[in-house]
């Protein structure tokens, strides 16, 4: 009898304990959801929230969205502080897809150095500074569009031009590339060096469903806090980690930590990889871009990649390997610019001073750097007769 009573009391206590834990979990779970819905900053929402929760907070929508052919593009209508994307997915103010007859449309193509990742305010970006420069010189009908996307190399720009930019009917494009085309060359073994960059980037796009634990906001936040999960808004969830043949990140981490050379670099140095994997695809992509542009009667300005050697500390451009690769690719740009009737060359690497005030990290431009770069570009367009007509006297 006593044993039965003891068992009943034990079961009652266990029930009350489970009930308390369950009610406590529900309370904290509801609190976590309310926090993300009403109190969290946009950055916290982007990191901790599920996709449906992010969509409930439009101001927290990630800066980039997956794209079937390009991997990702700037999110349409993105707003965060002084930065914004228009409804077509380009950094800056609203524009119409259809070009008015009176407008001369210039599109700037490239990676983060065209998007202007060194400045938070889109008004301080290089394309916007170029727009201002040309308007102030009397070219009121000129419109400059920022089609730069962080991380893009020449392959992405070629696809971007054909799939998104030609729809805007551009009259002229300004192409600026260099840094992002080095990473796909740092692959090993040599057969991993391929024109689709699959030796460096993930091979396919896939959507992974969240684990069952991530359906709980509380558990998901704890998993993210301790590094056991990836934010649902992260592009890595869609594209996966780089393949084992990609050596670019490992190279930089070893250099940064003073451990280079280790692993594969003991048998094949980064310098050897860049020698074996030359700027072949860089040149091929640019040639293809020139051909597509010529077929659509679009003028092209190719621009050499500029950086400040005295200011590239703590970046990959501080390494002699990356500096030699930039010199190689700039030589390709100079050759294309001098031997092609379809493009002119703006040698920005020669024109930009080695002065840290024009850069935030040695190669991403500051607001002052974007202004100086815009002046050099405007001068080039004027000197080469690339604008629609002379400004009024």
PDB file of C-alpha atoms in Angstrom, residues 66-377:
ATOM      1  CA  UNK A  66      19.330  33.749 -54.474  1.00  0.00           C
ATOM      2  CA  UNK A  67      19.220  33.843 -58.276  1.00  0.00           C
ATOM      3  CA  UNK A  68      18.938  30.854 -60.564  1.00  0.00           C
ATOM      4  CA  UNK A  69      21.830  31.752 -62.884  1.00  0.00           C
ATOM      5  CA  UNK A  70      23.925  34.256 -60.955  1.00  0.00           C
ATOM      6  CA  UNK A  71      23.929  32.647 -57.529  1.00  0.00           C
ATOM      7  CA  UNK A  72      22.597  35.806 -55.930  1.00  0.00           C
ATOM      8  CA  UNK A  73      21.592  39.372 -56.773  1.00  0.00           C
ATOM      9  CA  UNK A  74      20.885  42.476 -54.679  1.00  0.00           C
ATOM     10  CA  UNK A  75      17.470  42.150 -53.072  1.00  0.00           C
ATOM     11  CA  UNK A  76      14.852  44.273 -54.784  1.00  0.00           C
ATOM     12  CA  UNK A  77      13.551  47.111 -52.630  1.00  0.00           C
ATOM     13  CA  UNK A  78      16.132  46.535 -49.878  1.00  0.00           C
ATOM     14  CA  UNK A  79      16.387  49.375 -47.336  1.00  0.00           C
ATOM     15  CA  UNK A  80      18.806  49.645 -44.436  1.00  0.00           C
ATOM     16  CA  UNK A  81      19.838  53.027 -43.049  1.00  0.00           C
ATOM     17  CA  UNK A  82      21.271  55.232 -45.826  1.00  0.00           C
ATOM     18  CA  UNK A  83      21.638  52.275 -48.186  1.00  0.00           C
ATOM     19  CA  UNK A  84      18.981  51.084 -50.604  1.00  0.00           C
ATOM     20  CA  UNK A  85      18.293  49.008 -53.698  1.00  0.00           C
ATOM     21  CA  UNK A  86      15.647  50.020 -56.174  1.00  0.00           C
ATOM     22  CA  UNK A  87      12.785  47.795 -57.299  1.00  0.00           C
ATOM     23  CA  UNK A  88      14.940  46.370 -60.119  1.00  0.00           C
ATOM     24  CA  UNK A  89      17.644  45.230 -57.693  1.00  0.00           C
ATOM     25  CA  UNK A  90      20.315  47.889 -58.313  1.00  0.00           C
ATOM     26  CA  UNK A  91      21.906  50.006 -55.604  1.00  0.00           C
ATOM     27  CA  UNK A  92      20.481  53.499 -55.730  1.00  0.00           C
ATOM     28  CA  UNK A  93      17.309  55.356 -56.537  1.00  0.00           C
ATOM     29  CA  UNK A  94      14.360  54.155 -58.582  1.00  0.00           C
ATOM     30  CA  UNK A  95      14.742  53.944 -62.344  1.00  0.00           C
ATOM     31  CA  UNK A  96      12.432  52.755 -65.068  1.00  0.00           C
ATOM     32  CA  UNK A  97      13.278  49.553 -66.869  1.00  0.00           C
ATOM     33  CA  UNK A  98      12.411  51.201 -70.176  1.00  0.00           C
ATOM     34  CA  UNK A  99      14.905  53.908 -71.095  1.00  0.00           C
ATOM     35  CA  UNK A 100      13.413  57.271 -72.157  1.00  0.00           C
ATOM     36  CA  UNK A 101      14.522  58.388 -75.620  1.00  0.00           C
ATOM     37  CA  UNK A 102      16.203  61.485 -74.215  1.00  0.00           C
ATOM     38  CA  UNK A 103      18.357  59.539 -71.715  1.00  0.00           C
ATOM     39  CA  UNK A 104      21.923  58.335 -72.297  1.00  0.00           C
ATOM     40  CA  UNK A 105      22.249  55.328 -69.994  1.00  0.00           C
ATOM     41  CA  UNK A 106      25.586  54.228 -68.496  1.00  0.00           C
ATOM     42  CA  UNK A 107      25.778  51.000 -66.467  1.00  0.00           C
ATOM     43  CA  UNK A 108      28.714  50.306 -64.122  1.00  0.00           C
ATOM     44  CA  UNK A 109      29.531  46.595 -63.858  1.00  0.00           C
ATOM     45  CA  UNK A 110      31.752  44.778 -61.378  1.00  0.00           C
ATOM     46  CA  UNK A 111      31.981  43.523 -57.824  1.00  0.00           C
ATOM     47  CA  UNK A 112      31.970  45.222 -54.424  1.00  0.00           C
ATOM     48  CA  UNK A 113      34.338  47.935 -55.633  1.00  0.00           C
ATOM     49  CA  UNK A 114      31.625  49.039 -58.089  1.00  0.00           C
ATOM     50  CA  UNK A 115      28.736  48.454 -55.692  1.00  0.00           C
ATOM     51  CA  UNK A 116      30.966  50.605 -53.439  1.00  0.00           C
ATOM     52  CA  UNK A 117      31.098  48.446 -50.343  1.00  0.00           C
ATOM     53  CA  UNK A 118      33.404  50.933 -48.645  1.00  0.00           C
ATOM     54  CA  UNK A 119      30.588  53.439 -48.069  1.00  0.00           C
ATOM     55  CA  UNK A 120      27.285  52.946 -46.276  1.00  0.00           C
ATOM     56  CA  UNK A 121      25.362  55.704 -48.038  1.00  0.00           C
ATOM     57  CA  UNK A 122      24.497  54.951 -51.665  1.00  0.00           C
ATOM     58  CA  UNK A 123      24.864  58.674 -52.382  1.00  0.00           C
ATOM     59  CA  UNK A 124      28.627  58.245 -51.766  1.00  0.00           C
ATOM     60  CA  UNK A 125      28.975  55.334 -54.209  1.00  0.00           C
ATOM     61  CA  UNK A 126      31.131  55.579 -57.322  1.00  0.00           C
ATOM     62  CA  UNK A 127      28.279  55.333 -59.886  1.00  0.00           C
ATOM     63  CA  UNK A 128      26.340  58.032 -58.055  1.00  0.00           C
ATOM     64  CA  UNK A 129      29.473  60.223 -57.920  1.00  0.00           C
ATOM     65  CA  UNK A 130      29.912  59.716 -61.671  1.00  0.00           C
ATOM     66  CA  UNK A 131      26.290  60.715 -62.263  1.00  0.00           C
ATOM     67  CA  UNK A 132      26.881  63.902 -60.261  1.00  0.00           C
ATOM     68  CA  UNK A 133      30.128  64.655 -62.095  1.00  0.00           C
ATOM     69  CA  UNK A 134      28.533  64.361 -65.531  1.00  0.00           C
ATOM     70  CA  UNK A 135      25.427  66.301 -64.560  1.00  0.00           C
ATOM     71  CA  UNK A 136      27.561  69.113 -63.158  1.00  0.00           C
ATOM     72  CA  UNK A 137      29.509  69.226 -66.423  1.00  0.00           C
ATOM     73  CA  UNK A 138      26.310  69.855 -68.323  1.00  0.00           C
ATOM     74  CA  UNK A 139      25.270  66.343 -69.331  1.00  0.00           C
ATOM     75  CA  UNK A 140      21.842  66.446 -67.744  1.00  0.00           C
ATOM     76  CA  UNK A 141      20.495  63.594 -69.880  1.00  0.00           C
ATOM     77  CA  UNK A 142      23.070  61.060 -68.635  1.00  0.00           C
ATOM     78  CA  UNK A 143      21.860  58.384 -66.203  1.00  0.00           C
ATOM     79  CA  UNK A 144      24.357  56.142 -64.380  1.00  0.00           C
ATOM     80  CA  UNK A 145      23.208  52.785 -62.937  1.00  0.00           C
ATOM     81  CA  UNK A 146      25.090  50.860 -60.265  1.00  0.00           C
ATOM     82  CA  UNK A 147      25.038  47.203 -61.356  1.00  0.00           C
ATOM     83  CA  UNK A 148      27.973  46.171 -59.177  1.00  0.00           C
ATOM     84  CA  UNK A 149      27.418  43.151 -56.920  1.00  0.00           C
ATOM     85  CA  UNK A 150      29.837  42.163 -54.123  1.00  0.00           C
ATOM     86  CA  UNK A 151      31.616  38.925 -54.947  1.00  0.00           C
ATOM     87  CA  UNK A 152      30.987  39.036 -58.687  1.00  0.00           C
ATOM     88  CA  UNK A 153      33.843  38.300 -61.086  1.00  0.00           C
ATOM     89  CA  UNK A 154      33.946  38.509 -64.866  1.00  0.00           C
ATOM     90  CA  UNK A 155      31.880  35.328 -65.325  1.00  0.00           C
ATOM     91  CA  UNK A 156      29.016  36.672 -63.214  1.00  0.00           C
ATOM     92  CA  UNK A 157      29.259  40.045 -64.938  1.00  0.00           C
ATOM     93  CA  UNK A 158      29.017  38.384 -68.357  1.00  0.00           C
ATOM     94  CA  UNK A 159      25.850  36.556 -67.260  1.00  0.00           C
ATOM     95  CA  UNK A 160      24.531  39.640 -65.486  1.00  0.00           C
ATOM     96  CA  UNK A 161      25.019  41.731 -68.618  1.00  0.00           C
ATOM     97  CA  UNK A 162      23.180  39.288 -70.843  1.00  0.00           C
ATOM     98  CA  UNK A 163      20.371  38.400 -68.457  1.00  0.00           C
ATOM     99  CA  UNK A 164      19.657  41.654 -66.600  1.00  0.00           C
ATOM    100  CA  UNK A 165      21.499  44.652 -68.047  1.00  0.00           C
ATOM    101  CA  UNK A 166      20.608  44.385 -71.722  1.00  0.00           C
ATOM    102  CA  UNK A 167      16.952  44.764 -70.693  1.00  0.00           C
ATOM    103  CA  UNK A 168      17.864  48.304 -69.591  1.00  0.00           C
ATOM    104  CA  UNK A 169      19.051  49.220 -73.123  1.00  0.00           C
ATOM    105  CA  UNK A 170      22.390  50.687 -71.971  1.00  0.00           C
ATOM    106  CA  UNK A 171      24.330  52.969 -74.291  1.00  0.00           C
ATOM    107  CA  UNK A 172      27.638  52.353 -72.514  1.00  0.00           C
ATOM    108  CA  UNK A 173      29.004  50.031 -69.847  1.00  0.00           C
ATOM    109  CA  UNK A 174      32.018  50.592 -67.595  1.00  0.00           C
ATOM    110  CA  UNK A 175      33.642  47.335 -66.480  1.00  0.00           C
ATOM    111  CA  UNK A 176      35.849  47.122 -63.390  1.00  0.00           C
ATOM    112  CA  UNK A 177      37.233  43.757 -62.275  1.00  0.00           C
ATOM    113  CA  UNK A 178      40.307  42.164 -60.756  1.00  0.00           C
ATOM    114  CA  UNK A 179      40.203  40.979 -57.167  1.00  0.00           C
ATOM    115  CA  UNK A 180      37.318  38.495 -57.377  1.00  0.00           C
ATOM    116  CA  UNK A 181      38.825  36.797 -60.429  1.00  0.00           C
ATOM    117  CA  UNK A 182      41.902  35.750 -58.467  1.00  0.00           C
ATOM    118  CA  UNK A 183      40.072  33.449 -56.043  1.00  0.00           C
ATOM    119  CA  UNK A 184      38.884  30.979 -58.758  1.00  0.00           C
ATOM    120  CA  UNK A 185      42.507  30.689 -59.919  1.00  0.00           C
ATOM    121  CA  UNK A 186      43.632  29.506 -56.484  1.00  0.00           C
ATOM    122  CA  UNK A 187      42.436  25.937 -56.971  1.00  0.00           C
ATOM    123  CA  UNK A 188      44.350  22.659 -56.936  1.00  0.00           C
ATOM    124  CA  UNK A 189      44.873  20.198 -58.550  1.00  0.00           C
ATOM    125  CA  UNK A 190      45.121  21.976 -61.936  1.00  0.00           C
ATOM    126  CA  UNK A 191      42.157  20.104 -63.446  1.00  0.00           C
ATOM    127  CA  UNK A 192      39.943  21.939 -60.923  1.00  0.00           C
ATOM    128  CA  UNK A 193      40.605  25.155 -62.843  1.00  0.00           C
ATOM    129  CA  UNK A 194      37.517  25.382 -65.058  1.00  0.00           C
ATOM    130  CA  UNK A 195      35.652  28.093 -66.906  1.00  0.00           C
ATOM    131  CA  UNK A 196      32.521  27.747 -64.768  1.00  0.00           C
ATOM    132  CA  UNK A 197      34.564  28.382 -61.575  1.00  0.00           C
ATOM    133  CA  UNK A 198      33.237  25.125 -60.131  1.00  0.00           C
ATOM    134  CA  UNK A 199      36.655  24.341 -58.677  1.00  0.00           C
ATOM    135  CA  UNK A 200      36.206  27.323 -56.384  1.00  0.00           C
ATOM    136  CA  UNK A 201      32.450  27.721 -55.952  1.00  0.00           C
ATOM    137  CA  UNK A 202      29.809  25.219 -54.924  1.00  0.00           C
ATOM    138  CA  UNK A 203      28.766  22.979 -57.792  1.00  0.00           C
ATOM    139  CA  UNK A 204      25.024  23.387 -57.523  1.00  0.00           C
ATOM    140  CA  UNK A 205      22.199  25.368 -56.008  1.00  0.00           C
ATOM    141  CA  UNK A 206      19.935  23.556 -53.598  1.00  0.00           C
ATOM    142  CA  UNK A 207      17.383  24.469 -50.972  1.00  0.00           C
ATOM    143  CA  UNK A 208      17.879  22.638 -47.704  1.00  0.00           C
ATOM    144  CA  UNK A 209      14.916  22.295 -45.405  1.00  0.00           C
ATOM    145  CA  UNK A 210      15.606  23.372 -41.827  1.00  0.00           C
ATOM    146  CA  UNK A 211      16.102  20.669 -39.241  1.00  0.00           C
ATOM    147  CA  UNK A 212      13.152  19.823 -36.995  1.00  0.00           C
ATOM    148  CA  UNK A 213      14.851  21.672 -34.121  1.00  0.00           C
ATOM    149  CA  UNK A 214      14.882  24.935 -36.065  1.00  0.00           C
ATOM    150  CA  UNK A 215      11.108  25.131 -36.106  1.00  0.00           C
ATOM    151  CA  UNK A 216      11.427  26.257 -32.511  1.00  0.00           C
ATOM    152  CA  UNK A 217      12.562  29.875 -32.340  1.00  0.00           C
ATOM    153  CA  UNK A 218      14.182  29.315 -28.945  1.00  0.00           C
ATOM    154  CA  UNK A 219      16.128  26.215 -29.998  1.00  0.00           C
ATOM    155  CA  UNK A 220      17.132  27.840 -33.313  1.00  0.00           C
ATOM    156  CA  UNK A 221      18.483  30.907 -31.506  1.00  0.00           C
ATOM    157  CA  UNK A 222      20.484  28.721 -29.119  1.00  0.00           C
ATOM    158  CA  UNK A 223      21.871  26.648 -31.984  1.00  0.00           C
ATOM    159  CA  UNK A 224      22.941  29.806 -33.806  1.00  0.00           C
ATOM    160  CA  UNK A 225      24.425  31.274 -30.649  1.00  0.00           C
ATOM    161  CA  UNK A 226      26.683  28.243 -30.208  1.00  0.00           C
ATOM    162  CA  UNK A 227      27.538  27.820 -33.888  1.00  0.00           C
ATOM    163  CA  UNK A 228      25.478  24.668 -34.401  1.00  0.00           C
ATOM    164  CA  UNK A 229      23.376  26.059 -37.265  1.00  0.00           C
ATOM    165  CA  UNK A 230      23.553  28.513 -40.142  1.00  0.00           C
ATOM    166  CA  UNK A 231      21.101  31.446 -40.357  1.00  0.00           C
ATOM    167  CA  UNK A 232      18.212  30.578 -42.643  1.00  0.00           C
ATOM    168  CA  UNK A 233      18.897  33.792 -44.589  1.00  0.00           C
ATOM    169  CA  UNK A 234      22.525  32.829 -45.238  1.00  0.00           C
ATOM    170  CA  UNK A 235      23.400  32.247 -48.877  1.00  0.00           C
ATOM    171  CA  UNK A 236      25.642  29.399 -47.754  1.00  0.00           C
ATOM    172  CA  UNK A 237      22.524  27.391 -46.956  1.00  0.00           C
ATOM    173  CA  UNK A 238      21.570  27.609 -50.618  1.00  0.00           C
ATOM    174  CA  UNK A 239      24.980  27.146 -52.195  1.00  0.00           C
ATOM    175  CA  UNK A 240      26.913  25.119 -49.676  1.00  0.00           C
ATOM    176  CA  UNK A 241      30.585  25.334 -48.754  1.00  0.00           C
ATOM    177  CA  UNK A 242      33.341  25.680 -51.372  1.00  0.00           C
ATOM    178  CA  UNK A 243      34.649  22.375 -52.739  1.00  0.00           C
ATOM    179  CA  UNK A 244      37.868  20.908 -51.367  1.00  0.00           C
ATOM    180  CA  UNK A 245      39.751  22.051 -54.462  1.00  0.00           C
ATOM    181  CA  UNK A 246      39.237  25.717 -53.506  1.00  0.00           C
ATOM    182  CA  UNK A 247      42.392  27.014 -51.797  1.00  0.00           C
ATOM    183  CA  UNK A 248      41.813  30.781 -51.680  1.00  0.00           C
ATOM    184  CA  UNK A 249      40.352  31.043 -48.178  1.00  0.00           C
ATOM    185  CA  UNK A 250      42.826  28.558 -46.715  1.00  0.00           C
ATOM    186  CA  UNK A 251      45.699  30.530 -48.259  1.00  0.00           C
ATOM    187  CA  UNK A 252      44.550  33.777 -46.701  1.00  0.00           C
ATOM    188  CA  UNK A 253      43.858  32.244 -43.279  1.00  0.00           C
ATOM    189  CA  UNK A 254      47.343  30.705 -43.221  1.00  0.00           C
ATOM    190  CA  UNK A 255      48.969  34.000 -44.235  1.00  0.00           C
ATOM    191  CA  UNK A 256      46.889  35.964 -41.733  1.00  0.00           C
ATOM    192  CA  UNK A 257      47.785  33.588 -38.888  1.00  0.00           C
ATOM    193  CA  UNK A 258      51.462  33.311 -39.859  1.00  0.00           C
ATOM    194  CA  UNK A 259      51.168  29.596 -40.718  1.00  0.00           C
ATOM    195  CA  UNK A 260      51.803  29.663 -44.488  1.00  0.00           C
ATOM    196  CA  UNK A 261      52.762  27.296 -46.090  1.00  0.00           C
ATOM    197  CA  UNK A 262      50.968  24.282 -44.692  1.00  0.00           C
ATOM    198  CA  UNK A 263      48.959  21.442 -46.159  1.00  0.00           C
ATOM    199  CA  UNK A 264      48.658  21.506 -49.942  1.00  0.00           C
ATOM    200  CA  UNK A 265      50.814  24.645 -50.155  1.00  0.00           C
ATOM    201  CA  UNK A 266      53.861  22.631 -49.073  1.00  0.00           C
ATOM    202  CA  UNK A 267      53.739  20.793 -52.403  1.00  0.00           C
ATOM    203  CA  UNK A 268      52.111  23.476 -54.562  1.00  0.00           C
ATOM    204  CA  UNK A 269      52.569  27.082 -53.483  1.00  0.00           C
ATOM    205  CA  UNK A 270      49.956  29.763 -54.094  1.00  0.00           C
ATOM    206  CA  UNK A 271      52.365  31.355 -56.555  1.00  0.00           C
ATOM    207  CA  UNK A 272      52.597  28.070 -58.468  1.00  0.00           C
ATOM    208  CA  UNK A 273      48.804  27.745 -58.547  1.00  0.00           C
ATOM    209  CA  UNK A 274      48.433  31.235 -59.991  1.00  0.00           C
ATOM    210  CA  UNK A 275      51.146  30.488 -62.566  1.00  0.00           C
ATOM    211  CA  UNK A 276      49.505  27.215 -63.624  1.00  0.00           C
ATOM    212  CA  UNK A 277      46.024  28.766 -63.526  1.00  0.00           C
ATOM    213  CA  UNK A 278      46.597  31.950 -65.485  1.00  0.00           C
ATOM    214  CA  UNK A 279      44.103  34.715 -66.350  1.00  0.00           C
ATOM    215  CA  UNK A 280      42.753  32.659 -69.275  1.00  0.00           C
ATOM    216  CA  UNK A 281      39.107  32.710 -68.248  1.00  0.00           C
ATOM    217  CA  UNK A 282      39.378  36.324 -67.113  1.00  0.00           C
ATOM    218  CA  UNK A 283      40.377  37.229 -70.666  1.00  0.00           C
ATOM    219  CA  UNK A 284      37.830  34.903 -72.278  1.00  0.00           C
ATOM    220  CA  UNK A 285      34.959  36.319 -70.229  1.00  0.00           C
ATOM    221  CA  UNK A 286      35.933  39.869 -71.119  1.00  0.00           C
ATOM    222  CA  UNK A 287      36.234  39.007 -74.804  1.00  0.00           C
ATOM    223  CA  UNK A 288      32.773  37.448 -74.700  1.00  0.00           C
ATOM    224  CA  UNK A 289      31.429  40.534 -72.949  1.00  0.00           C
ATOM    225  CA  UNK A 290      32.904  42.749 -75.669  1.00  0.00           C
ATOM    226  CA  UNK A 291      31.333  40.612 -78.386  1.00  0.00           C
ATOM    227  CA  UNK A 292      27.873  40.690 -76.778  1.00  0.00           C
ATOM    228  CA  UNK A 293      28.160  44.430 -76.220  1.00  0.00           C
ATOM    229  CA  UNK A 294      29.203  45.051 -79.836  1.00  0.00           C
ATOM    230  CA  UNK A 295      26.327  42.918 -81.123  1.00  0.00           C
ATOM    231  CA  UNK A 296      23.944  45.110 -79.143  1.00  0.00           C
ATOM    232  CA  UNK A 297      25.662  48.390 -80.077  1.00  0.00           C
ATOM    233  CA  UNK A 298      26.781  49.101 -76.520  1.00  0.00           C
ATOM    234  CA  UNK A 299      30.034  51.009 -76.020  1.00  0.00           C
ATOM    235  CA  UNK A 300      32.506  49.603 -73.456  1.00  0.00           C
ATOM    236  CA  UNK A 301      35.078  51.135 -71.134  1.00  0.00           C
ATOM    237  CA  UNK A 302      37.476  48.658 -69.526  1.00  0.00           C
ATOM    238  CA  UNK A 303      39.116  49.846 -66.311  1.00  0.00           C
ATOM    239  CA  UNK A 304      42.304  48.552 -64.719  1.00  0.00           C
ATOM    240  CA  UNK A 305      42.070  47.524 -61.063  1.00  0.00           C
ATOM    241  CA  UNK A 306      43.484  50.130 -58.666  1.00  0.00           C
ATOM    242  CA  UNK A 307      44.656  49.728 -55.092  1.00  0.00           C
ATOM    243  CA  UNK A 308      46.995  51.461 -52.644  1.00  0.00           C
ATOM    244  CA  UNK A 309      49.953  49.174 -51.837  1.00  0.00           C
ATOM    245  CA  UNK A 310      50.736  51.153 -48.677  1.00  0.00           C
ATOM    246  CA  UNK A 311      47.189  50.673 -47.337  1.00  0.00           C
ATOM    247  CA  UNK A 312      46.309  47.032 -48.011  1.00  0.00           C
ATOM    248  CA  UNK A 313      47.361  45.742 -44.584  1.00  0.00           C
ATOM    249  CA  UNK A 314      45.258  42.840 -43.285  1.00  0.00           C
ATOM    250  CA  UNK A 315      43.893  42.110 -46.763  1.00  0.00           C
ATOM    251  CA  UNK A 316      44.801  39.526 -49.380  1.00  0.00           C
ATOM    252  CA  UNK A 317      46.169  42.283 -51.594  1.00  0.00           C
ATOM    253  CA  UNK A 318      49.000  42.657 -49.085  1.00  0.00           C
ATOM    254  CA  UNK A 319      50.420  39.370 -50.387  1.00  0.00           C
ATOM    255  CA  UNK A 320      52.853  39.338 -53.319  1.00  0.00           C
ATOM    256  CA  UNK A 321      50.825  36.503 -54.872  1.00  0.00           C
ATOM    257  CA  UNK A 322      47.666  38.605 -55.181  1.00  0.00           C
ATOM    258  CA  UNK A 323      49.608  41.662 -56.312  1.00  0.00           C
ATOM    259  CA  UNK A 324      51.250  39.689 -59.140  1.00  0.00           C
ATOM    260  CA  UNK A 325      47.842  38.304 -60.152  1.00  0.00           C
ATOM    261  CA  UNK A 326      46.377  41.831 -60.293  1.00  0.00           C
ATOM    262  CA  UNK A 327      49.316  42.941 -62.452  1.00  0.00           C
ATOM    263  CA  UNK A 328      48.669  39.994 -64.804  1.00  0.00           C
ATOM    264  CA  UNK A 329      44.988  40.798 -65.130  1.00  0.00           C
ATOM    265  CA  UNK A 330      45.617  44.505 -65.591  1.00  0.00           C
ATOM    266  CA  UNK A 331      47.970  43.586 -68.430  1.00  0.00           C
ATOM    267  CA  UNK A 332      45.104  41.638 -70.027  1.00  0.00           C
ATOM    268  CA  UNK A 333      42.837  44.680 -69.701  1.00  0.00           C
ATOM    269  CA  UNK A 334      45.458  46.941 -71.273  1.00  0.00           C
ATOM    270  CA  UNK A 335      45.904  44.532 -74.167  1.00  0.00           C
ATOM    271  CA  UNK A 336      42.172  44.300 -74.782  1.00  0.00           C
ATOM    272  CA  UNK A 337      41.787  48.059 -74.548  1.00  0.00           C
ATOM    273  CA  UNK A 338      44.590  48.766 -77.001  1.00  0.00           C
ATOM    274  CA  UNK A 339      43.839  46.001 -79.511  1.00  0.00           C
ATOM    275  CA  UNK A 340      40.054  46.152 -79.597  1.00  0.00           C
ATOM    276  CA  UNK A 341      37.917  48.606 -81.506  1.00  0.00           C
ATOM    277  CA  UNK A 342      34.998  47.665 -79.240  1.00  0.00           C
ATOM    278  CA  UNK A 343      36.415  49.188 -76.048  1.00  0.00           C
ATOM    279  CA  UNK A 344      38.526  51.969 -74.616  1.00  0.00           C
ATOM    280  CA  UNK A 345      40.826  51.601 -71.620  1.00  0.00           C
ATOM    281  CA  UNK A 346      40.748  53.726 -68.498  1.00  0.00           C
ATOM    282  CA  UNK A 347      44.008  53.009 -66.659  1.00  0.00           C
ATOM    283  CA  UNK A 348      42.725  53.777 -63.184  1.00  0.00           C
ATOM    284  CA  UNK A 349      45.599  51.822 -61.613  1.00  0.00           C
ATOM    285  CA  UNK A 350      47.950  54.428 -63.062  1.00  0.00           C
ATOM    286  CA  UNK A 351      45.784  57.427 -62.171  1.00  0.00           C
ATOM    287  CA  UNK A 352      44.798  56.671 -58.548  1.00  0.00           C
ATOM    288  CA  UNK A 353      47.420  57.800 -56.010  1.00  0.00           C
ATOM    289  CA  UNK A 354      48.802  55.481 -53.338  1.00  0.00           C
ATOM    290  CA  UNK A 355      47.025  57.413 -50.636  1.00  0.00           C
ATOM    291  CA  UNK A 356      45.020  55.823 -47.844  1.00  0.00           C
ATOM    292  CA  UNK A 357      42.479  58.641 -47.727  1.00  0.00           C
ATOM    293  CA  UNK A 358      40.963  57.339 -50.971  1.00  0.00           C
ATOM    294  CA  UNK A 359      40.461  53.782 -49.693  1.00  0.00           C
ATOM    295  CA  UNK A 360      38.936  52.141 -46.634  1.00  0.00           C
ATOM    296  CA  UNK A 361      41.127  49.038 -46.809  1.00  0.00           C
ATOM    297  CA  UNK A 362      43.487  49.671 -49.695  1.00  0.00           C
ATOM    298  CA  UNK A 363      41.156  48.663 -52.509  1.00  0.00           C
ATOM    299  CA  UNK A 364      37.548  49.442 -51.533  1.00  0.00           C
ATOM    300  CA  UNK A 365      37.137  53.151 -52.129  1.00  0.00           C
ATOM    301  CA  UNK A 366      36.154  55.749 -49.540  1.00  0.00           C
ATOM    302  CA  UNK A 367      33.694  58.504 -50.410  1.00  0.00           C
ATOM    303  CA  UNK A 368      36.654  60.704 -51.365  1.00  0.00           C
ATOM    304  CA  UNK A 369      38.101  57.877 -53.467  1.00  0.00           C
ATOM    305  CA  UNK A 370      34.808  57.375 -55.270  1.00  0.00           C
ATOM    306  CA  UNK A 371      34.738  61.086 -56.025  1.00  0.00           C
ATOM    307  CA  UNK A 372      38.266  61.106 -57.473  1.00  0.00           C
ATOM    308  CA  UNK A 373      37.593  57.921 -59.414  1.00  0.00           C
ATOM    309  CA  UNK A 374      34.424  59.487 -60.838  1.00  0.00           C
ATOM    310  CA  UNK A 375      36.380  62.548 -61.987  1.00  0.00           C
ATOM    311  CA  UNK A 376      38.916  60.377 -63.801  1.00  0.00           C
ATOM    312  CA  UNK A 377      36.084  58.418 -65.414  1.00  0.00           C
TER     313      UNK A 377
END
